Coordinates of C-alpha atoms in Angstrom, one line a residue:
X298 CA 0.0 0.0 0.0
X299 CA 1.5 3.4 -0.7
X300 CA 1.9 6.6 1.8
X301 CA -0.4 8.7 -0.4
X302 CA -4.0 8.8 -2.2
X303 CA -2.1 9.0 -5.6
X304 CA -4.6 6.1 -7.3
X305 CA -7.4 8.2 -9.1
X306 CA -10.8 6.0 -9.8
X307 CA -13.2 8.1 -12.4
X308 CA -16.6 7.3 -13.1
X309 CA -18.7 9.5 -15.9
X310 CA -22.1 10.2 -13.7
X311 CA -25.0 8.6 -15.3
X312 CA -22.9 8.6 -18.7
X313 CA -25.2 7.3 -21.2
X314 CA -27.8 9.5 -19.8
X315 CA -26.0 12.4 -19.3
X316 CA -25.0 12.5 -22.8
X317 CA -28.6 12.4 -23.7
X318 CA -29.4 15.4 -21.7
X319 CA -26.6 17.1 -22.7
X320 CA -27.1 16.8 -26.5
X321 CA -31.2 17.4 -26.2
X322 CA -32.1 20.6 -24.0
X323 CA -35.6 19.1 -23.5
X324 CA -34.4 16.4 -21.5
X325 CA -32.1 18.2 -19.0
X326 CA -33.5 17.6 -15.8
X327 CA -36.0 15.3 -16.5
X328 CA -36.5 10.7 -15.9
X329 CA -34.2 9.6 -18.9
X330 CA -33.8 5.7 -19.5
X331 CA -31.6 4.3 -22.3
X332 CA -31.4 0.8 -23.3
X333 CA -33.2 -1.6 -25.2
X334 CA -36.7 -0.7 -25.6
X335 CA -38.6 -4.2 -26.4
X336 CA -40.0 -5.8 -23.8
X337 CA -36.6 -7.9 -23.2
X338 CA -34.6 -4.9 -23.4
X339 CA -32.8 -4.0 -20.0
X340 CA -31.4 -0.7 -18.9
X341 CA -28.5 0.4 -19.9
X342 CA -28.0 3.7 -17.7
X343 CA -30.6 5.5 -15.7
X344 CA -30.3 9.4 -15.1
X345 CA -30.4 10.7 -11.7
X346 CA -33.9 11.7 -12.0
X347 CA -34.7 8.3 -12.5
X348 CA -33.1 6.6 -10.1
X349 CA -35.5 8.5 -7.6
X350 CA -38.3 6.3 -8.5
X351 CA -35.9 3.2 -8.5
X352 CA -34.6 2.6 -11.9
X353 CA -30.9 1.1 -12.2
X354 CA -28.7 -0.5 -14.9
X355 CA -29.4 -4.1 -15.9
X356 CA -33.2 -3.8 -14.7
X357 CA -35.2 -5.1 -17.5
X358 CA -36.9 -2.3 -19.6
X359 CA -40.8 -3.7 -18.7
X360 CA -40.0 -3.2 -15.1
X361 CA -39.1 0.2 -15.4
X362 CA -41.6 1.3 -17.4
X363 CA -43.8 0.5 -14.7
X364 CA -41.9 2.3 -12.1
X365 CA -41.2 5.4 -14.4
X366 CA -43.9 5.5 -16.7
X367 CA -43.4 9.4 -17.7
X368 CA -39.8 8.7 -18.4
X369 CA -38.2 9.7 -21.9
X370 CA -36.9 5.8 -23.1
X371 CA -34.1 5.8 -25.5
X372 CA -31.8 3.7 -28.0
X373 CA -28.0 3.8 -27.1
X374 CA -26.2 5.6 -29.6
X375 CA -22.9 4.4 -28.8
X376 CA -21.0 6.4 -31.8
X377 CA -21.4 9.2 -29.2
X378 CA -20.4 7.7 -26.5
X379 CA -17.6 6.3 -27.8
X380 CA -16.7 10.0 -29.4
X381 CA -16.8 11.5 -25.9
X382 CA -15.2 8.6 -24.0
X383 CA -12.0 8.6 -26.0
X384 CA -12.0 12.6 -25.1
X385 CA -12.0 11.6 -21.4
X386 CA -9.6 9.0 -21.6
X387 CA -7.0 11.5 -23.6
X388 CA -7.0 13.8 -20.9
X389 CA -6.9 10.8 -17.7
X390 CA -3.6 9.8 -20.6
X391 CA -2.3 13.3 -19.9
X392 CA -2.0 13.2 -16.5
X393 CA -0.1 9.4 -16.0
X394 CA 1.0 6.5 -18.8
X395 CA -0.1 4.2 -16.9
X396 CA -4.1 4.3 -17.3
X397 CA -6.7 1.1 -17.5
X398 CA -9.8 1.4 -18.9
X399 CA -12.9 -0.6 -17.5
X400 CA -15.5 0.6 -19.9
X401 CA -16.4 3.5 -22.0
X402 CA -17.3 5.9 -18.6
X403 CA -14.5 4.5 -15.9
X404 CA -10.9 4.0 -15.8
X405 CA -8.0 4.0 -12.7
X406 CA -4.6 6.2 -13.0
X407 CA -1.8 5.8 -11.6
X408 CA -0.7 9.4 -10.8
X409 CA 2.3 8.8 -9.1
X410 CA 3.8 6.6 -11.8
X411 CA 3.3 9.8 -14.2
X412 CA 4.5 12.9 -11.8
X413 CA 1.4 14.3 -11.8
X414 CA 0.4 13.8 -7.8
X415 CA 3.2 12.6 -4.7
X416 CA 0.8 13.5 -1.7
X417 CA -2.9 14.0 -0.7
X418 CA -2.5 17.9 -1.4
X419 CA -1.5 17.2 -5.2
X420 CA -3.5 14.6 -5.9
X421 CA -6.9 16.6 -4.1
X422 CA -5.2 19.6 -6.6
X423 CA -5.1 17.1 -9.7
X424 CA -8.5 15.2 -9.4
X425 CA -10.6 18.6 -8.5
X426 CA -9.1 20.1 -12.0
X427 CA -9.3 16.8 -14.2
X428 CA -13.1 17.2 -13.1
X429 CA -13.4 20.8 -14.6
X430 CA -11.4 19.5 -17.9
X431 CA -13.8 17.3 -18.4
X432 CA -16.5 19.4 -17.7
X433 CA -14.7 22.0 -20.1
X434 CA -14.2 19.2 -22.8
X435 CA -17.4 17.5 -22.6
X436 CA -20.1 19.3 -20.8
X437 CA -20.3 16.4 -18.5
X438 CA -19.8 15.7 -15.0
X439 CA -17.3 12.9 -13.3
X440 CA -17.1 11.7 -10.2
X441 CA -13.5 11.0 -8.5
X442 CA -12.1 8.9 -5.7
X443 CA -8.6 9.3 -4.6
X444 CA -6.7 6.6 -2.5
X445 CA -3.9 4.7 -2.0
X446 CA -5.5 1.6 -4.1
X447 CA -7.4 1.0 -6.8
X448 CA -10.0 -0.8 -4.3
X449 CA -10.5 2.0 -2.0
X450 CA -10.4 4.7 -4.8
X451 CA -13.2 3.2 -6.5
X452 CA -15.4 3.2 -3.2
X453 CA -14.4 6.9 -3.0
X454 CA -15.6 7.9 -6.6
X455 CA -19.0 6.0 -5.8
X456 CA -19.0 8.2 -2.4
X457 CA -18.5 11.0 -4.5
X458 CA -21.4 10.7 -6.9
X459 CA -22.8 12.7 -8.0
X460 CA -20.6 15.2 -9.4
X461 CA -18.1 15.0 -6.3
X462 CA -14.5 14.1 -5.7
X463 CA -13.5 12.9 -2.2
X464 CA -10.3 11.6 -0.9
X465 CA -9.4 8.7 1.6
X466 CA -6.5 9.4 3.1
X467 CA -4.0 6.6 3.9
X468 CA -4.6 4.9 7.6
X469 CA -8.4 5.9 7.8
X470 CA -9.3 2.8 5.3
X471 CA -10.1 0.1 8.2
X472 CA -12.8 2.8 9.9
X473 CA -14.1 3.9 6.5
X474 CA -14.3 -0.2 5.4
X475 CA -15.5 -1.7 8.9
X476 CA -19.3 -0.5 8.4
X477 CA -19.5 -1.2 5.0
X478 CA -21.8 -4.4 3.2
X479 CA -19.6 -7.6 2.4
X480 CA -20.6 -6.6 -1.2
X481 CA -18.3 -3.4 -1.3
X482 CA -15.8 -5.7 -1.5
X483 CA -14.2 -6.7 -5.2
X484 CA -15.3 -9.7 -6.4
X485 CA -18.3 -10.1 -3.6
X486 CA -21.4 -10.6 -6.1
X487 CA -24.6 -11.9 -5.4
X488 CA -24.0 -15.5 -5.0
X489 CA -20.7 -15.0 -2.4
X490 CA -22.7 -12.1 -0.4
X491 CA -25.5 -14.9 0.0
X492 CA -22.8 -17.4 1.5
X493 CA -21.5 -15.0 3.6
X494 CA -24.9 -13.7 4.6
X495 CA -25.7 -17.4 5.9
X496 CA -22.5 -17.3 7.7
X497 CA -23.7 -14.5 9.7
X498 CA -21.3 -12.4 8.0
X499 CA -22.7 -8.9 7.1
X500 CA -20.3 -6.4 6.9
X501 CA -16.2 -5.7 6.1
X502 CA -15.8 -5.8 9.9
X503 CA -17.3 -9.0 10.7
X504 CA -15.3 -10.5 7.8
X505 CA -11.8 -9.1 9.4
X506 CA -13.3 -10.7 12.8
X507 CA -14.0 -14.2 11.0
X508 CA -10.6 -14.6 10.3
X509 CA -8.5 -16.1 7.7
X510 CA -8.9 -19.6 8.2
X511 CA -12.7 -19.3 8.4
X512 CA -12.9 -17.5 5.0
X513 CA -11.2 -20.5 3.5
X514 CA -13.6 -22.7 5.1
X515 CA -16.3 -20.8 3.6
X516 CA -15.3 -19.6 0.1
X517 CA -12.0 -22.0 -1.1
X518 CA -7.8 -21.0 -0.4
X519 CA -8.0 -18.2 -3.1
X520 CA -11.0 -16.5 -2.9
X521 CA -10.6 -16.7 0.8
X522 CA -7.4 -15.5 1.0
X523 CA -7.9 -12.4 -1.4
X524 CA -10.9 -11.4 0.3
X525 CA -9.2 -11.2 4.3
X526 CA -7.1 -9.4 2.8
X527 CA -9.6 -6.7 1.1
X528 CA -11.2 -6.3 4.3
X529 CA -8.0 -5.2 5.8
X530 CA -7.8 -2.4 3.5
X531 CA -4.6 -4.8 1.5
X532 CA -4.7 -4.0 -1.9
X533 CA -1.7 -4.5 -3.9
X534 CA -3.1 -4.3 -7.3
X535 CA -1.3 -2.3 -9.6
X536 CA -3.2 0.2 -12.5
X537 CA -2.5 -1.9 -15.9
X538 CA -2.3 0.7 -18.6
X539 CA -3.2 -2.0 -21.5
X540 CA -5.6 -5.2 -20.7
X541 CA -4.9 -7.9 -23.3
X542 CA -8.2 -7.5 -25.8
X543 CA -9.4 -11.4 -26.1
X544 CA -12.0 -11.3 -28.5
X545 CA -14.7 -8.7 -30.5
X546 CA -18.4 -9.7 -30.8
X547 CA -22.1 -8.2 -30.8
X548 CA -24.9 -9.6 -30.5
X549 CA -28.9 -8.9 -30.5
X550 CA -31.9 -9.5 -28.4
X551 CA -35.3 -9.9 -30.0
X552 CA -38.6 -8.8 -28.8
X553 CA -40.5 -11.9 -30.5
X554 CA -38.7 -15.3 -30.8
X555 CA -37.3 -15.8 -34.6
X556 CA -38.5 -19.2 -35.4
X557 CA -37.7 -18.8 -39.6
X558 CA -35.0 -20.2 -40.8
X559 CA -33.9 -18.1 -43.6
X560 CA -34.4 -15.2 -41.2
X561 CA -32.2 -16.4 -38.5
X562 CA -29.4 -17.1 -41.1
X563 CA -30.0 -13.6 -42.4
X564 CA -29.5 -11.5 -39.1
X565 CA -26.4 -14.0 -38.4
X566 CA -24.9 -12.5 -41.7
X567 CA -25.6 -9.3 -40.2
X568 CA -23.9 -9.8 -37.0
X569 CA -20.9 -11.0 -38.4
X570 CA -20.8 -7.7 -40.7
X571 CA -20.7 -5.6 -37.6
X572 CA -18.2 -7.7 -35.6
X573 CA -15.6 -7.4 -38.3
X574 CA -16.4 -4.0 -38.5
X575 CA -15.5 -3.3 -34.9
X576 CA -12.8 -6.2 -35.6
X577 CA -11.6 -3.7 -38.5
X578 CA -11.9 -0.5 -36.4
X579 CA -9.9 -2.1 -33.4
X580 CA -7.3 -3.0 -36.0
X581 CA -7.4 -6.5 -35.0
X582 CA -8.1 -9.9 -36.8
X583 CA -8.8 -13.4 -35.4
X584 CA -8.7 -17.0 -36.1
X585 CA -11.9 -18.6 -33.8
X586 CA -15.2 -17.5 -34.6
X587 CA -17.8 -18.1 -31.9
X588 CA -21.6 -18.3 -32.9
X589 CA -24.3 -17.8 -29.6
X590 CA -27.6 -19.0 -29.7
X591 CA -30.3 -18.4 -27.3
X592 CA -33.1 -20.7 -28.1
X593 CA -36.6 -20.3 -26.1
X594 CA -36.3 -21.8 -23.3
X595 CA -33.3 -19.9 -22.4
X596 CA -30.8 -22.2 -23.0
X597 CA -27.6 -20.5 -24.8
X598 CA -25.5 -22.9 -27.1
X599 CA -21.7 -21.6 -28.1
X600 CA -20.3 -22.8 -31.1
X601 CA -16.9 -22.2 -32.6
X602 CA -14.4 -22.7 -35.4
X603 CA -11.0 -22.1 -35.9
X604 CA -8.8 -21.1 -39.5
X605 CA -6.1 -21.1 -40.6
X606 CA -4.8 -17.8 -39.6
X607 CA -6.0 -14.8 -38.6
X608 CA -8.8 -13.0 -40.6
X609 CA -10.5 -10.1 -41.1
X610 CA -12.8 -10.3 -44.3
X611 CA -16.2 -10.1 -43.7
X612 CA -16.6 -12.8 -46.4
X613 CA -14.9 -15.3 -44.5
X614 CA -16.4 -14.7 -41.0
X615 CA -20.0 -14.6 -42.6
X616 CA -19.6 -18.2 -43.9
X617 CA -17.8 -19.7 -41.1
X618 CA -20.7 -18.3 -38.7
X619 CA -22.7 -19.5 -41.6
X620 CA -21.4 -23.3 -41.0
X621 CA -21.4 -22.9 -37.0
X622 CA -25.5 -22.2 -37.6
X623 CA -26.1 -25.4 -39.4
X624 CA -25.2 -27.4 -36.2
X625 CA -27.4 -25.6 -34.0
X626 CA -31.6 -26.8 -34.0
X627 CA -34.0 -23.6 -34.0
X628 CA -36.9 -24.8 -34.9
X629 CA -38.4 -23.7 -31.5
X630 CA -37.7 -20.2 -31.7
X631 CA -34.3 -18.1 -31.0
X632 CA -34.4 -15.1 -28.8
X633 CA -30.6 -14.0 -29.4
X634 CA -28.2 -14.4 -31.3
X635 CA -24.2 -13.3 -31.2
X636 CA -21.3 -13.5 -33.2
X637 CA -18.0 -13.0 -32.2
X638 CA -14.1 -13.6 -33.1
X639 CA -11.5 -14.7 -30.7
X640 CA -7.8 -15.7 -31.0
X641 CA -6.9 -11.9 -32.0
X642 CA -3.7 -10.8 -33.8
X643 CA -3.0 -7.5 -35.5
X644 CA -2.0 -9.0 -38.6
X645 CA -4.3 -10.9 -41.0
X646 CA -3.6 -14.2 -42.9
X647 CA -2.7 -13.6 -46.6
X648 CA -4.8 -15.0 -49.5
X649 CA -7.7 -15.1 -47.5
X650 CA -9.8 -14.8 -50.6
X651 CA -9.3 -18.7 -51.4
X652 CA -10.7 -19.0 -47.6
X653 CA -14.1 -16.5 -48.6
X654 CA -14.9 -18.9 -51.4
X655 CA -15.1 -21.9 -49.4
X656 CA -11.5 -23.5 -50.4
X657 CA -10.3 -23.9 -46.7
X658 CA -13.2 -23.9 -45.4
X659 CA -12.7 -27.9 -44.4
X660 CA -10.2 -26.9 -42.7
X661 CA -11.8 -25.3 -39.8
X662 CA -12.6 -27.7 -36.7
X663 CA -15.7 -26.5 -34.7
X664 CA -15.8 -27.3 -31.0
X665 CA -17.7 -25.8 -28.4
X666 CA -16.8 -22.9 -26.7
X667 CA -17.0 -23.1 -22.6
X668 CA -18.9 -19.8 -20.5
X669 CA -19.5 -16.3 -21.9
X670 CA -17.9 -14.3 -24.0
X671 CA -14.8 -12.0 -22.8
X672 CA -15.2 -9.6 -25.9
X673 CA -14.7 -5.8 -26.5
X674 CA -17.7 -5.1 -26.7
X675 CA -20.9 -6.7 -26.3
X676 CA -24.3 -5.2 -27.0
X677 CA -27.4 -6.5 -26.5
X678 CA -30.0 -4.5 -28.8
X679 CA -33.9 -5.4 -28.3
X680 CA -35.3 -5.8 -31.8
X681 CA -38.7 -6.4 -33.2
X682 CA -39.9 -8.1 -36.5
X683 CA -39.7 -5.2 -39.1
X684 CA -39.0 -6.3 -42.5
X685 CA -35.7 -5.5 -44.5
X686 CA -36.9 -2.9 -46.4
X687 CA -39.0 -0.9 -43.2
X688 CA -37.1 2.7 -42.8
X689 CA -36.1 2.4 -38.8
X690 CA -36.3 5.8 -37.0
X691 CA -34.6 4.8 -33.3
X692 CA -35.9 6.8 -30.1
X693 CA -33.6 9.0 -29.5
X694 CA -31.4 9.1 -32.7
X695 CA -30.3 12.2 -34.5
X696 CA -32.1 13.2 -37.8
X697 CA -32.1 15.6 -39.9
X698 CA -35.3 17.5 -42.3
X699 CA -34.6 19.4 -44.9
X700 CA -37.2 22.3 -43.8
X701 CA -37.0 22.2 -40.3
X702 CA -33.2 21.1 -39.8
X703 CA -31.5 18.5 -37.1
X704 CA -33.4 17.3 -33.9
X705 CA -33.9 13.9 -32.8
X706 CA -36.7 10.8 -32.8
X707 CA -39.4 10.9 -29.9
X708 CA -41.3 8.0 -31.2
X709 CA -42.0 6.1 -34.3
X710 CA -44.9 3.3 -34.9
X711 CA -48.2 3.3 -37.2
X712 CA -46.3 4.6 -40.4
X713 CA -45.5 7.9 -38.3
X714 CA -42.3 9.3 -36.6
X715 CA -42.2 12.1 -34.1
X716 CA -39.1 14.3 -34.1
X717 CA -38.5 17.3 -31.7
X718 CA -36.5 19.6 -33.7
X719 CA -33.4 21.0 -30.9
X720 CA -29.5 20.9 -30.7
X721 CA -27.3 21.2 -27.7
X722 CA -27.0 24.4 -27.9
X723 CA -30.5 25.9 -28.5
X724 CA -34.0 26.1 -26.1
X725 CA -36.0 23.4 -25.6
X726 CA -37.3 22.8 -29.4
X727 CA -40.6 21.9 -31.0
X728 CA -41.7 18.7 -31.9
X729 CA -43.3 17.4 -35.4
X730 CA -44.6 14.1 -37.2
X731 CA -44.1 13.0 -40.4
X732 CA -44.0 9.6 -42.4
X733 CA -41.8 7.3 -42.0
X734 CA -41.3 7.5 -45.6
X735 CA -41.2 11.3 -45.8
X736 CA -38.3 12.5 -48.1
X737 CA -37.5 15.4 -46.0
X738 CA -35.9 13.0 -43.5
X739 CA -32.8 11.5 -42.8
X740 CA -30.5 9.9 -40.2
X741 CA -27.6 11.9 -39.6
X742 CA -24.1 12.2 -36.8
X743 CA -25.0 13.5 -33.9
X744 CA -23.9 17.1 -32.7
X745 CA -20.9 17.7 -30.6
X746 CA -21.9 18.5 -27.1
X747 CA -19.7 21.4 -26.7
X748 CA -18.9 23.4 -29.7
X749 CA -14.8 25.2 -30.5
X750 CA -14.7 28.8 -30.1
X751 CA -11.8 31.0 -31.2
X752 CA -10.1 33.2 -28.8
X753 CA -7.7 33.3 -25.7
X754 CA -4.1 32.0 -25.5
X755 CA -5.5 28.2 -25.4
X756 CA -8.8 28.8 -27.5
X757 CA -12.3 29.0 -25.5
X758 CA -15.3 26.0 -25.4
X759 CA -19.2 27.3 -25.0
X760 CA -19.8 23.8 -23.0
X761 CA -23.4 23.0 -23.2
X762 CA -24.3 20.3 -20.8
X763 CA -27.4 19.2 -18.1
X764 CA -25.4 21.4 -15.7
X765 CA -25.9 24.8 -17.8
X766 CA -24.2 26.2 -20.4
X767 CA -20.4 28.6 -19.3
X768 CA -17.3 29.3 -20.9
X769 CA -14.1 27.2 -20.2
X770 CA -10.9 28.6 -20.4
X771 CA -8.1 27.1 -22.5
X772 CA -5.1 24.9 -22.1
X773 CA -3.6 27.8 -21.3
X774 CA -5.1 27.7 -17.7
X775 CA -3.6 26.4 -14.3
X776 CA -4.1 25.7 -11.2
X777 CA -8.0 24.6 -10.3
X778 CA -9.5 26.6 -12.5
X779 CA -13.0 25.4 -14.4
X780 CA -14.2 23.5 -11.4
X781 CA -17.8 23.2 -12.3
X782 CA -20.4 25.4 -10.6
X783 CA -21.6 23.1 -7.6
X784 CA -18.7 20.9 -7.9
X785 CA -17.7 19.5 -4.0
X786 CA -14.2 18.2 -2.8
X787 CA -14.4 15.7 0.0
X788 CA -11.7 14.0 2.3
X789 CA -12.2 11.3 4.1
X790 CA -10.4 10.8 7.3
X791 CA -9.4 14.3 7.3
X792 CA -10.3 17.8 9.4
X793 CA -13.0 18.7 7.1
X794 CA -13.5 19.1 3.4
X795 CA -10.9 21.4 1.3
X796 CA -11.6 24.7 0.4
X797 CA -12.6 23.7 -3.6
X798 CA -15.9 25.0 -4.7
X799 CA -17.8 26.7 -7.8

């Protein structure tokens, strides 16, 4: 354990949400939902405003549209979030090399290893102005925990939410852990909180007061082990700046079970077209493709084959999850389906063309594939039965009219689509319906969130976000400066909170 809180935990508030408020001025304040919106779609991120009436993440979508009927539901558009998350992580790279993503909205850094902290003064110095960068860059609020390991500055940032930094200074972990739930603890879910639970074990302290010996009774010599040793505040982890990428794959949910054939082979051609292009945009290739089905009854058969060498042509992957299908019975109705490629290299196997017309194909050896996937990215998209050649309008998606210019979808259905014409930047906008079909339409990138100004030594923002709209100086700034209006700095374990405020 290090001397000083110089391991920064930041977590994007409400990210998916937020963005959505940020980018439609109607929204800002209000119950916002995003996920998938079929009746097996599950929540992706809840805004703050929803979470008062007891929406969360993973909740399926049915439930909360019974708890939080007036909400504003709406499709992920993760092009966005994708766009805003690599601005966050280039400013966490600025601070320390050695930074590790855990998703699109979180990530530890190691400030120490990069200069930029030594003690809690720095650090509480560095984490308070990171938070106005990113409000400056983005228009979006992150929470921050400071500690001396990546355990303990991940409880801080959740202390912190929302929009809050707060700092747990080195020898005030035991107090701060002792009261805590069992499942604070890394790698406590569900199933090992239940254990413990029966055990009569509740909380951090009571785990510390089992002992060792009894945690290895309970849970098995490694889990055991590593969990005594949470308790007691021991974490020796270090921040990874890259995490080996083991495989790439997508996959969709449907609201109705596919039960024709010809259909499922179709949207399994589709799949494979987007995994290679993420495959393509990661600049990766791999030999194993892996095909998941979900039949109707729930249970998920994983298929696989392996080439030659690595790949990257859509051609080939199509057919080989082509092949993988014909081994797998559907007649009773499939309720997802995924495709994925594993055994990744950042080179691709030449005279792969011989492999997309079915030359080598005999040469791949299909095996099944053990557990879940371990991919990039894996989204699960609620979709219905429209036709191939039905024009989709998704809530929430960006569009564009050639009359009334950009806004985004409300709602679609019955041959009709409701747009509220608004950008990031303007008043709450006015809302239309056209045809689905109508000419005047289209689907179009979404708007940045915070729009490039000329002007000052470093250049000026106009930042546009849920949290108002201001003007954020440039590079050119130092110290704290751009801390966002309401932003608080906590410490915990010390005299009081430090003197940081809008």
């Amino acid at each position: 354990m290090r001397n000083a809180p110089t391991i920064l935990h930041l977590d994007m508030d409400a990210f998916y949400a937020s963005v959505e408020q940020a980018s439609k001025p109607s929204l800002r304040g209000k119950a916002v939902i995003v996920g998938g919106l079929g009746p097996r779609g599950v929540v992706a991120t809840a805004s703050y405003e929803a979470r008062v009436f007891g929406v969360h993440s993973a909740m399926p979508m049915a439930q909360a549209r019974r708890l939080a009927p007036n909400a504003a539901y709406l499709v992920p558009r993760f092009g966005i979030y994708r766009d805003i998350s690599e601005q966050v992580m280039g400013l966490l790279r600025e601070l320390s090399p050695l930074v590790e993503p855990l998703s699109l909205d979180e990530a530890f850094v190691d400030l120490e290893a990069g200069g930029a902290a030594w003690d809690e003064a720095s650090a509480r110095l560095v984490g308070a102005k990171l938070r106005g960068d990113i409000r400056a860059a983005t228009g979006l609020a992150g929470s921050v925990g400071l500690a001396a390991s990546k355990m303990l500055a991940k409880i801080g940032s959740e202390q912190a939410k929302p929009d809050g930094l707060v700092v747990i200074e080195p020898g005030t972990e035991r107090a701060l852990l002792g009261p805590m739930s069992v499942r604070t603890l890394p790698g406590v879910g569900p199933a090992t909180g239940d254990h413990l639970r029966r055990a009569g074990i509740h909380t951090v302290e009571e785990i510390a007061e089992a002992g060792e010996d009894e945690l290895v009774r309970l849970l098995g010599k490694a889990h055991g082990h590593a969990l005594y040793a949470m308790a007691l505040a021991h974490d020796e982890r270090p921040v990874v700046a890259e995490r080996e990428t083991k495989s790439v794959s997508v996959e969709d949910t449907y609201d109705v079970d596919i039960h024709d054939r010809v259909r499922v082979g179709l949207e399994v051609q589709r799949l494979a077209d987007r995994c290679v292009g993420r495959l393509r945009g990661a600049g990766l290739s791999g030999r194993t493709i892996v095909l998941k089905v979900r039949r109707y009854d729930f249970s998920t058969l994983t298929r696989s084959e392996t080439l030659r060498g690595p790949t990257d042509d859509p051609a080939v992957v199509r057919e080989a999850a082509a092949r993988l299908l014909e081994s797998v019975d559907t007649t009773g109705g499939v309720r997802l389906l995924g495709v994925g490629v594993s055994g990744l290299a950042d080179y691709t196997q030449e005279d792969l063309f011989a492999q997309a017309a079915g030359e080598l194909g005999k040469l791949g050896e299909q095996q099944p594939v053990e557990g879940g996937e371990d991919g990039v990215e894996a989204v699960a998209v609620a979709r219905g039965e429209e036709g191939p050649g039905e024009r989709r309008w998704h809530a929430g998606h960006d569009v564009r009219h050639a009359e009334y210019g950009h806004g985004w979808v409300q709602g679609s259905g019955l041959g009709r689509v409701t747009v509220r014409f608004e950008t990031p930047g303007s008043e709450p906008g006015r809302v239309r319906t056209f045809r689905v079909e109508d000419p005047g339409l289209e689907a179009v990138e979404p708007l940045p969130l915070v729009e490039e100004r000329p002007g000052g030594s470093g250049g000026s923002r106009e930042v546009r976000g849920s949290g108002g709209s201001g003007r954020a100086g440039g590079s050119g700034g130092s110290g704290v400066a751009g801390v966002s209006e309401g932003s608080e700095v906590s410490v915990v374990g010390g005299d009081g909170a430090a003197a940081v405020s809008g």
